[in-house]
Short mmCIF file of C-alpha atoms in Angstrom, two decimals:
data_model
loop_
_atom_site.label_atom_id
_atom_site.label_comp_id
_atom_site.label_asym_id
_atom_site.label_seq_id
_atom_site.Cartn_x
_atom_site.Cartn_y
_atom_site.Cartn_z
CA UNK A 1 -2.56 -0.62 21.21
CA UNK A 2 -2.15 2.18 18.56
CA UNK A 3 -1.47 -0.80 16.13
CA UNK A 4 -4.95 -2.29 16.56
CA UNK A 5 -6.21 1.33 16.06
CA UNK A 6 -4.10 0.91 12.61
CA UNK A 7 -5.10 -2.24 12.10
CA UNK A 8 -8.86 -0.93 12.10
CA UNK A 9 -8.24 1.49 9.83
CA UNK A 10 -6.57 -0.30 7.12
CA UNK A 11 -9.46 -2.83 6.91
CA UNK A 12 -11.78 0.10 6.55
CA UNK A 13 -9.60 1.68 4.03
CA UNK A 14 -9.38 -2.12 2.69
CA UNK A 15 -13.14 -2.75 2.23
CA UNK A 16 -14.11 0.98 0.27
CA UNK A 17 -10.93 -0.02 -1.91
CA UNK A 18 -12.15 -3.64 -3.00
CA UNK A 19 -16.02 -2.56 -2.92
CA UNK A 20 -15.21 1.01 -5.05
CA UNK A 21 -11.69 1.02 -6.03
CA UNK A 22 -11.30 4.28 -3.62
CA UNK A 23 -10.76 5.20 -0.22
CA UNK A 24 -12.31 7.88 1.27
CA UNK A 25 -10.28 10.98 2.38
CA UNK A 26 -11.95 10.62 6.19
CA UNK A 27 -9.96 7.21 6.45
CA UNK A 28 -6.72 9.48 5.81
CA UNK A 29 -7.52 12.11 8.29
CA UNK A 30 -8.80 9.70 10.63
CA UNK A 31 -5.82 8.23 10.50
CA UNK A 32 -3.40 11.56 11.00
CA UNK A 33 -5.42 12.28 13.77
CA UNK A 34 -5.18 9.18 15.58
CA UNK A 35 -1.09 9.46 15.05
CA UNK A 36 -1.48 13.21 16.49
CA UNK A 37 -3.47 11.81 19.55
CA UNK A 38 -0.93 8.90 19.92
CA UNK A 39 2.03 11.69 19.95
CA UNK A 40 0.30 13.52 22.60
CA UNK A 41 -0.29 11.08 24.71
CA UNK A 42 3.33 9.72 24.08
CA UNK A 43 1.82 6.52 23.44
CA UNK A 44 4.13 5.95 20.29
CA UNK A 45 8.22 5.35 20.96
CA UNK A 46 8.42 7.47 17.58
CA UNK A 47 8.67 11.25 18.50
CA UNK A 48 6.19 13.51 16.18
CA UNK A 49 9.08 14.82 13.86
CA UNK A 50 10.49 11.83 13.10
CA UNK A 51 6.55 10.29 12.12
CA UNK A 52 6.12 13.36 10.12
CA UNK A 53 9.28 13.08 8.15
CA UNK A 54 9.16 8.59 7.76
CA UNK A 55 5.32 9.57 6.46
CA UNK A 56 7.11 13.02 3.82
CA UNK A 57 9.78 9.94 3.00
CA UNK A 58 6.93 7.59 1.75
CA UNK A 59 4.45 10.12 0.78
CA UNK A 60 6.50 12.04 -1.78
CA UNK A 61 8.04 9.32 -3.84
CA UNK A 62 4.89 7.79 -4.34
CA UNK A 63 3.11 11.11 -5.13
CA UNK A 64 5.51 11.39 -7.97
CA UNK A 65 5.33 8.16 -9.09
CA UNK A 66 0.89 9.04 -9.07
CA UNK A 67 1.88 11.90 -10.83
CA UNK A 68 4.18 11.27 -13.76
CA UNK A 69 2.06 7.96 -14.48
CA UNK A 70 -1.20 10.23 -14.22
CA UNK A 71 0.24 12.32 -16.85
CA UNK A 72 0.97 9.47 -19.43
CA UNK A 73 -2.38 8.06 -18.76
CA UNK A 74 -1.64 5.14 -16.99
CA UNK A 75 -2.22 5.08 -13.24
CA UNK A 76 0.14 2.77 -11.63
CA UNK A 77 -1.10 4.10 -8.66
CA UNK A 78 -4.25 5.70 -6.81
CA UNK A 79 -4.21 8.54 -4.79
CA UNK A 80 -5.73 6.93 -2.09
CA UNK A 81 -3.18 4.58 -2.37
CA UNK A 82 -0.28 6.88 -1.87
CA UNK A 83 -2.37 8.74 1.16
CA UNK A 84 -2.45 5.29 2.66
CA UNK A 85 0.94 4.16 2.88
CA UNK A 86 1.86 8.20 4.54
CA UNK A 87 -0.68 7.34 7.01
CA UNK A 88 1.09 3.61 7.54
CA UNK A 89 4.49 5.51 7.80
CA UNK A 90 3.35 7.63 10.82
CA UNK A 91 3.25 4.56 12.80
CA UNK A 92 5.79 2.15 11.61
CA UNK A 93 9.34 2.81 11.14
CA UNK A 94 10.73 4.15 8.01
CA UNK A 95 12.27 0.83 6.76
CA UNK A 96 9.88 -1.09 7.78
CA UNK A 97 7.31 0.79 5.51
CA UNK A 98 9.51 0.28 2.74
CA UNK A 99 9.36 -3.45 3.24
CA UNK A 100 5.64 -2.98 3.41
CA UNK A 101 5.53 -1.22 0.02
CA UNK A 102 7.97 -4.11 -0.86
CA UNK A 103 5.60 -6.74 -0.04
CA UNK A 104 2.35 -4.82 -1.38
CA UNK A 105 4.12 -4.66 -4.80
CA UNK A 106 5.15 -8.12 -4.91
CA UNK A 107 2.06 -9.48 -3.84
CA UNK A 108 -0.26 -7.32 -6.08
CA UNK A 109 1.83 -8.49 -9.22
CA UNK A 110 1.18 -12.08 -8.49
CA UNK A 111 -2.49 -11.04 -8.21
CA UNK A 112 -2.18 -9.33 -11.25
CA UNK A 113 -0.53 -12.35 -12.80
CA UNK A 114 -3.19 -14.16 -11.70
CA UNK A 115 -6.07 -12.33 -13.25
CA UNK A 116 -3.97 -12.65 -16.37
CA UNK A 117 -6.34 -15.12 -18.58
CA UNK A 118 -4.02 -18.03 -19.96
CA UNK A 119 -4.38 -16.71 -23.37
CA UNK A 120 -3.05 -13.49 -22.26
CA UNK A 121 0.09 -14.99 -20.71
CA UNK A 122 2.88 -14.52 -23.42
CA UNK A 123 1.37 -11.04 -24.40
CA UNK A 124 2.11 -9.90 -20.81
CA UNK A 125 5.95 -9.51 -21.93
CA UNK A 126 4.94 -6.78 -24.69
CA UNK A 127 3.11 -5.00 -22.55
CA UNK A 128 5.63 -4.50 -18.57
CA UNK A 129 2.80 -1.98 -16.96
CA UNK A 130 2.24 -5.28 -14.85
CA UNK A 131 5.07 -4.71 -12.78
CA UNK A 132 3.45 -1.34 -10.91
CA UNK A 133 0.37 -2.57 -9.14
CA UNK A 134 -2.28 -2.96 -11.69
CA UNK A 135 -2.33 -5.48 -14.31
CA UNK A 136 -2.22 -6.35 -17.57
CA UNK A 137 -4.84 -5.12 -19.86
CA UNK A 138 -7.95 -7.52 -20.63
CA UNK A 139 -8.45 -9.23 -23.89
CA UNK A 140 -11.87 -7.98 -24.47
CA UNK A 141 -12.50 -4.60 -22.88
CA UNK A 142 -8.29 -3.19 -23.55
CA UNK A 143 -8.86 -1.64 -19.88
CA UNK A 144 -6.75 -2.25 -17.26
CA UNK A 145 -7.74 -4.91 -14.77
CA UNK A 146 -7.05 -3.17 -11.31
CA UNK A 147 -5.39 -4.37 -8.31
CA UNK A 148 -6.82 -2.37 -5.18
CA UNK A 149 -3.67 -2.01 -3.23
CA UNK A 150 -5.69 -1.50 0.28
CA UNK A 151 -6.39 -5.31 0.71
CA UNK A 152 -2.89 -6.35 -0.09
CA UNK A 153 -1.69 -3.30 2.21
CA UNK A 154 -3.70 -4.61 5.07
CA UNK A 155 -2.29 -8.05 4.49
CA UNK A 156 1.04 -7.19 4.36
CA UNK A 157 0.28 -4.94 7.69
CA UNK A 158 -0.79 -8.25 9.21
CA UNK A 159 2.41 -10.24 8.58
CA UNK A 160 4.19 -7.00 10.14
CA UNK A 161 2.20 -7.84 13.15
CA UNK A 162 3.67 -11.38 13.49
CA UNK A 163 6.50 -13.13 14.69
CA UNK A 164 7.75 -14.15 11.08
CA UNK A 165 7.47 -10.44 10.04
CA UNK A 166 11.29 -10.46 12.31
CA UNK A 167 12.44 -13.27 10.85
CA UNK A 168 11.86 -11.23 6.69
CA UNK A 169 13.18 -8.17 7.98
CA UNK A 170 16.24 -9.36 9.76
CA UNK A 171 17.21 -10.89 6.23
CA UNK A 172 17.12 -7.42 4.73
CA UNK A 173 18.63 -5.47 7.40
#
């Protein structure tokens, strides 16, 4: 049940990050608040302490990685971005998170890849900031071409909700 309520909220955050390229803060807080309410109601297997600390284990590494790559003026990540994957980790297990921010790399690059234009293809190797979820930069404009990393989270969510998602995980377990 708490899933769906996840599931809800990830293709909210999903449609403000392909519409705007951000996600508003209310998503977040909705979000820690429905993972409060779960706790209380012991509707989650996962006690409160061990949600808080899977969400600090996501949360900070990614922070860091907004940070330092803030400072260098290149954001390989949003800040929304990093809020929504410590909301994700308050109601999934801590490996299984990872494999989410697995699979959300992975499947923004070959989005990236893809907004590559074929001219652009053997220039991609001079410039690697493709690898961390945006892309490469256009031809024309020299700006980054963006990934927005709440679509591809919500996708990747929706494989965790399937049968195959045990069949992936097993293999990395």
């Amino acid at each position: 049940m708490y899933l769906f309520i996840v599931l809800i909220l990830l293709s909210i955050a999903a449609y403000f990050d392909w519409r705007t390229l951000k996600i508003p803060n209310w998503v977040h807080w909705v979000g820690i608040g429905v993972a409060i309410i779960v706790c209380i109601f012991r509707i989650n297997v996962i006690p409160i302490e061990k949600m808080a600390l899977n969400a600090a284990l996501v949360f900070i590494p990614l922070c860091l990685l907004w940070g330092i790559t803030t400072l260098v003026n290149f954001k390989a990540i949003g800040a929304g971005d990093v809020k929504l994957f410590g909301v994700a980790a308050l109601f999934i297990p801590l490996g299984d998170t990872y494999l989410l921010l697995l699979m959300t790399i992975v499947l923004s690059s070959l989005i990236a890849l893809f907004k590559i234009r074929s001219g652009r293809f053997l220039e991609m190797f001079n410039d690697l900031s493709f690898f961390l979820f945006y892309g490469i930069p256009g031809k024309s404009d020299s700006k980054m071409q963006k990934v927005p990393l709440g679509p591809i989270l919500l996708i990747a969510f929706v494989f965790y909700l399937t049968p195959y998602y045990d069949l992936f995980s097993s293999y990395w377990r």
